[in-house]
PDB file of C-alpha atoms in Angstrom:
ATOM      1  CA  MET A  23      18.257 -19.532  -7.901  1.00  0.00           C
ATOM      2  CA  ALA A  24      14.861 -21.007  -9.740  1.00  0.00           C
ATOM      3  CA  ASN A  25      14.860 -23.798  -6.779  1.00  0.00           C
ATOM      4  CA  GLN A  26      13.527 -20.896  -4.710  1.00  0.00           C
ATOM      5  CA  PRO A  27      10.932 -18.302  -4.794  1.00  0.00           C
ATOM      6  CA  LEU A  28      11.042 -15.047  -5.890  1.00  0.00           C
ATOM      7  CA  ILE A  29       9.447 -12.491  -3.880  1.00  0.00           C
ATOM      8  CA  LEU A  30       8.539  -8.977  -5.246  1.00  0.00           C
ATOM      9  CA  LEU A  31       7.519  -6.421  -2.933  1.00  0.00           C
ATOM     10  CA  ALA A  32       5.360  -3.731  -3.592  1.00  0.00           C
ATOM     11  CA  SER A  33       5.059  -1.261  -0.694  1.00  0.00           C
ATOM     12  CA  ALA A  34       5.069   2.222  -0.652  1.00  0.00           C
ATOM     13  CA  ARG A  35       7.611   2.454   2.264  1.00  0.00           C
ATOM     14  CA  LYS A  36      10.548  -0.108   3.474  1.00  0.00           C
ATOM     15  CA  GLU A  37       9.307  -0.637   6.807  1.00  0.00           C
ATOM     16  CA  SER A  38       6.006  -1.910   5.638  1.00  0.00           C
ATOM     17  CA  ASP A  39       3.537  -4.237   7.440  1.00  0.00           C
ATOM     18  CA  THR A  40       3.640  -5.910   3.863  1.00  0.00           C
ATOM     19  CA  ALA A  41       7.601  -6.583   4.042  1.00  0.00           C
ATOM     20  CA  ALA A  42       6.717  -7.730   7.941  1.00  0.00           C
ATOM     21  CA  PHE A  43       4.298 -10.070   6.612  1.00  0.00           C
ATOM     22  CA  VAL A  44       6.447 -11.341   4.298  1.00  0.00           C
ATOM     23  CA  GLN A  45       9.797 -11.527   6.518  1.00  0.00           C
ATOM     24  CA  LYS A  46       7.362 -13.567   9.212  1.00  0.00           C
ATOM     25  CA  VAL A  47       6.106 -16.041   6.364  1.00  0.00           C
ATOM     26  CA  PHE A  48       9.470 -16.233   4.805  1.00  0.00           C
ATOM     27  CA  GLN A  49      11.710 -16.663   7.906  1.00  0.00           C
ATOM     28  CA  ASP A  50      12.823 -20.243   7.545  1.00  0.00           C
ATOM     29  CA  THR A  51      12.658 -20.439   3.516  1.00  0.00           C
ATOM     30  CA  PRO A  52      15.449 -19.471   1.152  1.00  0.00           C
ATOM     31  CA  HIS A  53      13.828 -17.006  -1.115  1.00  0.00           C
ATOM     32  CA  THR A  54      14.956 -14.110  -3.124  1.00  0.00           C
ATOM     33  CA  LEU A  55      13.407 -10.549  -2.155  1.00  0.00           C
ATOM     34  CA  LEU A  56      13.421  -7.612  -4.720  1.00  0.00           C
ATOM     35  CA  ASP A  57      11.604  -4.710  -3.360  1.00  0.00           C
ATOM     36  CA  LEU A  58      10.197  -2.426  -6.380  1.00  0.00           C
ATOM     37  CA  LEU A  59      11.269   0.397  -4.362  1.00  0.00           C
ATOM     38  CA  ASP A  60      14.977  -0.250  -4.997  1.00  0.00           C
ATOM     39  CA  TYR A  61      14.205   0.046  -9.037  1.00  0.00           C
ATOM     40  CA  HIS A  62      13.111   2.423 -11.064  1.00  0.00           C
ATOM     41  CA  VAL A  63      10.238   1.262 -13.506  1.00  0.00           C
ATOM     42  CA  GLY A  64       8.411   4.061 -15.305  1.00  0.00           C
ATOM     43  CA  PRO A  65       4.370   4.167 -16.483  1.00  0.00           C
ATOM     44  CA  TYR A  66       3.816   2.538 -19.641  1.00  0.00           C
ATOM     45  CA  ARG A  67       4.591   4.326 -22.639  1.00  0.00           C
ATOM     46  CA  TYR A  68       2.668   3.441 -25.831  1.00  0.00           C
ATOM     47  CA  GLU A  69       6.061   4.809 -27.838  1.00  0.00           C
ATOM     48  CA  ASN A  70       7.923   2.100 -25.865  1.00  0.00           C
ATOM     49  CA  ASP A  71      10.250   5.229 -25.532  1.00  0.00           C
ATOM     50  CA  TYR A  72      11.617   4.386 -21.801  1.00  0.00           C
ATOM     51  CA  PRO A  73      14.224   6.780 -19.756  1.00  0.00           C
ATOM     52  CA  ILE A  74      18.068   5.269 -19.894  1.00  0.00           C
ATOM     53  CA  GLU A  75      17.710   4.730 -16.481  1.00  0.00           C
ATOM     54  CA  ASP A  76      14.365   2.390 -16.636  1.00  0.00           C
ATOM     55  CA  GLU A  77      14.933  -0.786 -14.861  1.00  0.00           C
ATOM     56  CA  PHE A  78      11.769  -2.772 -15.604  1.00  0.00           C
ATOM     57  CA  LEU A  79      13.865  -5.405 -18.293  1.00  0.00           C
ATOM     58  CA  LYS A  80      16.155  -5.777 -15.471  1.00  0.00           C
ATOM     59  CA  LEU A  81      13.354  -6.875 -13.265  1.00  0.00           C
ATOM     60  CA  ILE A  82      12.238  -9.341 -15.401  1.00  0.00           C
ATOM     61  CA  ASP A  83      15.731 -10.873 -16.281  1.00  0.00           C
ATOM     62  CA  GLN A  84      15.571 -11.469 -12.597  1.00  0.00           C
ATOM     63  CA  LEU A  85      12.127 -12.824 -12.581  1.00  0.00           C
ATOM     64  CA  LEU A  86      12.976 -15.141 -15.486  1.00  0.00           C
ATOM     65  CA  GLN A  87      15.715 -16.847 -13.328  1.00  0.00           C
ATOM     66  CA  HIS A  88      12.633 -18.273 -10.783  1.00  0.00           C
ATOM     67  CA  GLN A  89       9.985 -20.933 -11.417  1.00  0.00           C
ATOM     68  CA  VAL A  90       7.846 -19.333  -8.495  1.00  0.00           C
ATOM     69  CA  ILE A  91       6.953 -15.438  -8.292  1.00  0.00           C
ATOM     70  CA  VAL A  92       5.363 -14.030  -5.354  1.00  0.00           C
ATOM     71  CA  LEU A  93       4.002 -10.736  -5.563  1.00  0.00           C
ATOM     72  CA  ALA A  94       3.517  -9.093  -2.226  1.00  0.00           C
ATOM     73  CA  THR A  95       1.397  -6.153  -2.090  1.00  0.00           C
ATOM     74  CA  PRO A  96      -0.409  -3.893   0.807  1.00  0.00           C
ATOM     75  CA  VAL A  97      -4.114  -3.243  -0.257  1.00  0.00           C
ATOM     76  CA  TYR A  98      -4.648   0.252  -1.133  1.00  0.00           C
ATOM     77  CA  TRP A  99      -8.105   1.557  -1.707  1.00  0.00           C
ATOM     78  CA  TYR A 100      -9.132  -2.178  -2.359  1.00  0.00           C
ATOM     79  CA  ALA A 101      -6.588  -2.863  -4.967  1.00  0.00           C
ATOM     80  CA  MET A 102      -2.623  -3.465  -5.138  1.00  0.00           C
ATOM     81  CA  SER A 103      -0.257  -0.794  -4.798  1.00  0.00           C
ATOM     82  CA  GLY A 104       0.647   1.511  -7.331  1.00  0.00           C
ATOM     83  CA  GLY A 105       4.012   0.324  -7.806  1.00  0.00           C
ATOM     84  CA  LEU A 106       2.458  -3.128  -8.356  1.00  0.00           C
ATOM     85  CA  LYS A 107       0.075  -1.532 -11.072  1.00  0.00           C
ATOM     86  CA  THR A 108       2.873  -0.007 -12.719  1.00  0.00           C
ATOM     87  CA  PHE A 109       4.718  -2.761 -12.987  1.00  0.00           C
ATOM     88  CA  PHE A 110       1.816  -4.761 -14.366  1.00  0.00           C
ATOM     89  CA  ASP A 111       1.256  -2.160 -16.945  1.00  0.00           C
ATOM     90  CA  ARG A 112       4.581  -2.546 -17.868  1.00  0.00           C
ATOM     91  CA  LEU A 113       4.025  -6.603 -18.668  1.00  0.00           C
ATOM     92  CA  THR A 114       2.326  -5.107 -21.964  1.00  0.00           C
ATOM     93  CA  ASP A 115       5.971  -4.657 -23.104  1.00  0.00           C
ATOM     94  CA  LEU A 116       6.315  -8.468 -22.636  1.00  0.00           C
ATOM     95  CA  VAL A 117       3.605  -9.393 -25.374  1.00  0.00           C
ATOM     96  CA  THR A 118       4.253  -6.103 -27.817  1.00  0.00           C
ATOM     97  CA  VAL A 119       7.965  -5.399 -27.962  1.00  0.00           C
ATOM     98  CA  GLN A 120       9.581  -7.964 -25.532  1.00  0.00           C
ATOM     99  CA  LYS A 121       7.754 -10.861 -26.765  1.00  0.00           C
ATOM    100  CA  SER A 122      10.635 -13.354 -26.494  1.00  0.00           C
ATOM    101  CA  LEU A 123      10.633 -12.457 -22.694  1.00  0.00           C
ATOM    102  CA  GLY A 124       7.377 -12.599 -22.089  1.00  0.00           C
ATOM    103  CA  ARG A 125       6.991 -16.243 -23.945  1.00  0.00           C
ATOM    104  CA  GLN A 126       9.401 -17.129 -20.934  1.00  0.00           C
ATOM    105  CA  LEU A 127       6.782 -16.762 -18.565  1.00  0.00           C
ATOM    106  CA  GLU A 128       5.049 -19.649 -19.776  1.00  0.00           C
ATOM    107  CA  GLY A 129       4.389 -22.163 -17.178  1.00  0.00           C
ATOM    108  CA  LYS A 130       5.760 -19.919 -14.270  1.00  0.00           C
ATOM    109  CA  TYR A 131       3.822 -19.916 -10.770  1.00  0.00           C
ATOM    110  CA  VAL A 132       2.374 -16.937  -9.731  1.00  0.00           C
ATOM    111  CA  PHE A 133       1.046 -16.441  -6.039  1.00  0.00           C
ATOM    112  CA  LEU A 134       0.100 -13.401  -4.059  1.00  0.00           C
ATOM    113  CA  MET A 135       0.861 -11.884  -0.701  1.00  0.00           C
ATOM    114  CA  ALA A 136      -1.194  -9.059   0.725  1.00  0.00           C
ATOM    115  CA  VAL A 137      -2.009  -6.999   3.746  1.00  0.00           C
ATOM    116  CA  GLY A 138      -4.896  -4.598   4.455  1.00  0.00           C
ATOM    117  CA  ALA A 139      -6.881  -3.095   6.761  1.00  0.00           C
ATOM    118  CA  ASP A 140     -10.012  -5.144   6.487  1.00  0.00           C
ATOM    119  CA  ASP A 141     -10.590  -8.888   7.809  1.00  0.00           C
ATOM    120  CA  ALA A 142     -10.322 -10.690   4.319  1.00  0.00           C
ATOM    121  CA  LEU A 143      -9.293  -9.566   0.600  1.00  0.00           C
ATOM    122  CA  PRO A 144     -11.683  -7.418  -1.202  1.00  0.00           C
ATOM    123  CA  ASP A 145     -13.819  -9.071  -3.471  1.00  0.00           C
ATOM    124  CA  GLY A 146     -12.382  -9.118  -6.580  1.00  0.00           C
ATOM    125  CA  PHE A 147      -9.005  -8.013  -5.523  1.00  0.00           C
ATOM    126  CA  GLU A 148      -7.471 -11.535  -6.884  1.00  0.00           C
ATOM    127  CA  VAL A 149      -8.955 -10.624 -10.324  1.00  0.00           C
ATOM    128  CA  PRO A 150      -6.034  -9.175 -11.975  1.00  0.00           C
ATOM    129  CA  PHE A 151      -3.413 -11.682 -10.751  1.00  0.00           C
ATOM    130  CA  LYS A 152      -5.285 -14.707 -12.092  1.00  0.00           C
ATOM    131  CA  LEU A 153      -6.403 -13.366 -15.030  1.00  0.00           C
ATOM    132  CA  THR A 154      -2.920 -11.868 -15.939  1.00  0.00           C
ATOM    133  CA  ALA A 155      -1.171 -15.063 -15.183  1.00  0.00           C
ATOM    134  CA  LYS A 156      -3.897 -16.723 -17.478  1.00  0.00           C
ATOM    135  CA  TYR A 157      -3.053 -14.338 -20.257  1.00  0.00           C
ATOM    136  CA  LEU A 158       0.887 -14.887 -20.038  1.00  0.00           C
ATOM    137  CA  HIS A 159       0.245 -18.548 -19.760  1.00  0.00           C
ATOM    138  CA  MET A 160       1.341 -18.525 -16.107  1.00  0.00           C
ATOM    139  CA  GLN A 161      -0.261 -20.682 -13.438  1.00  0.00           C
ATOM    140  CA  TYR A 162      -1.621 -18.997 -10.437  1.00  0.00           C
ATOM    141  CA  GLY A 163      -1.078 -20.767  -7.463  1.00  0.00           C
ATOM    142  CA  SER A 164      -2.859 -18.986  -4.116  1.00  0.00           C
ATOM    143  CA  SER A 165      -3.027 -16.208  -1.964  1.00  0.00           C
ATOM    144  CA  LEU A 166      -2.274 -15.415   1.586  1.00  0.00           C
ATOM    145  CA  TYR A 167      -3.609 -12.596   3.569  1.00  0.00           C
ATOM    146  CA  ALA A 168      -3.230 -11.081   6.585  1.00  0.00           C
ATOM    147  CA  SER A 169      -5.050  -7.812   8.183  1.00  0.00           C
ATOM    148  CA  THR A 170      -3.164  -5.048   9.980  1.00  0.00           C
ATOM    149  CA  GLN A 171      -4.913  -5.985  12.893  1.00  0.00           C
ATOM    150  CA  GLU A 172      -3.525  -9.914  12.679  1.00  0.00           C
ATOM    151  CA  LEU A 173       0.144  -8.120  12.341  1.00  0.00           C
ATOM    152  CA  GLU A 174      -0.115  -5.556  14.970  1.00  0.00           C
ATOM    153  CA  THR A 175      -0.877  -8.589  17.686  1.00  0.00           C
ATOM    154  CA  ASP A 176       1.137 -10.817  16.058  1.00  0.00           C
ATOM    155  CA  ILE A 177      -1.569 -13.122  15.592  1.00  0.00           C
ATOM    156  CA  TYR A 178      -0.787 -15.409  12.526  1.00  0.00           C
ATOM    157  CA  HIS A 179      -2.730 -18.111  10.871  1.00  0.00           C
ATOM    158  CA  LEU A 180       0.172 -20.754  10.656  1.00  0.00           C
ATOM    159  CA  GLY A 181      -1.878 -23.327   9.332  1.00  0.00           C
ATOM    160  CA  ASN A 182      -2.571 -21.143   6.306  1.00  0.00           C
ATOM    161  CA  HIS A 183       1.002 -20.009   6.139  1.00  0.00           C
ATOM    162  CA  ARG A 184       2.166 -23.430   6.148  1.00  0.00           C
ATOM    163  CA  GLU A 185      -0.179 -24.500   3.420  1.00  0.00           C
ATOM    164  CA  PHE A 186       0.792 -21.679   1.395  1.00  0.00           C
ATOM    165  CA  LEU A 187       4.592 -22.452   1.932  1.00  0.00           C
ATOM    166  CA  ARG A 188       3.682 -26.186   1.062  1.00  0.00           C
ATOM    167  CA  GLU A 189       2.022 -25.281  -2.350  1.00  0.00           C
ATOM    168  CA  ILE A 190       5.154 -22.989  -3.322  1.00  0.00           C
ATOM    169  CA  GLN A 191       7.217 -26.186  -2.760  1.00  0.00           C
ATOM    170  CA  ASP A 192       5.189 -28.099  -4.804  1.00  0.00           C
ATOM    171  CA  ALA A 193       5.339 -25.632  -7.825  1.00  0.00           C
ATOM    172  CA  LEU A 194       9.207 -25.778  -7.165  1.00  0.00           C
ATOM    173  CA  GLN A 195       9.331 -29.253  -8.075  1.00  0.00           C
TER     174      GLN A 195
END
């Protein structure tokens, strides 16, 4: 598993533009796909008293098996999806009560895929991804963006996709 990227899909619906984008880009590339909709991840709690059905640590265990993590999110109100934001908030657990797990993220690579209505990612969109990767001693690779217009007309920047996949393959080496 470590020799293929793990994609964490963070859309609010199963049949999303982001899911279609991931499918298109990775159609010929072996990968592991985890959909946040399939997991119960509650909001961060300072008391660290999560319900028994909380699956954040289960997700982390799967992430730790991979050298490359691709975060795939729609752009909602100029930011990542609420589900991914909740996941990011829960990363706090990995620098407080689950430090041994958090330390295992060091050196792993993070890439970003996003889909939104605008022609380009909003200014500052990548900042939380880059700074979170830096804080956790991970390597931030790059991002790949598609507008919903591109998806609707099936116009893809194939050169960008190939370069993105090449960077991921390089990170797996």
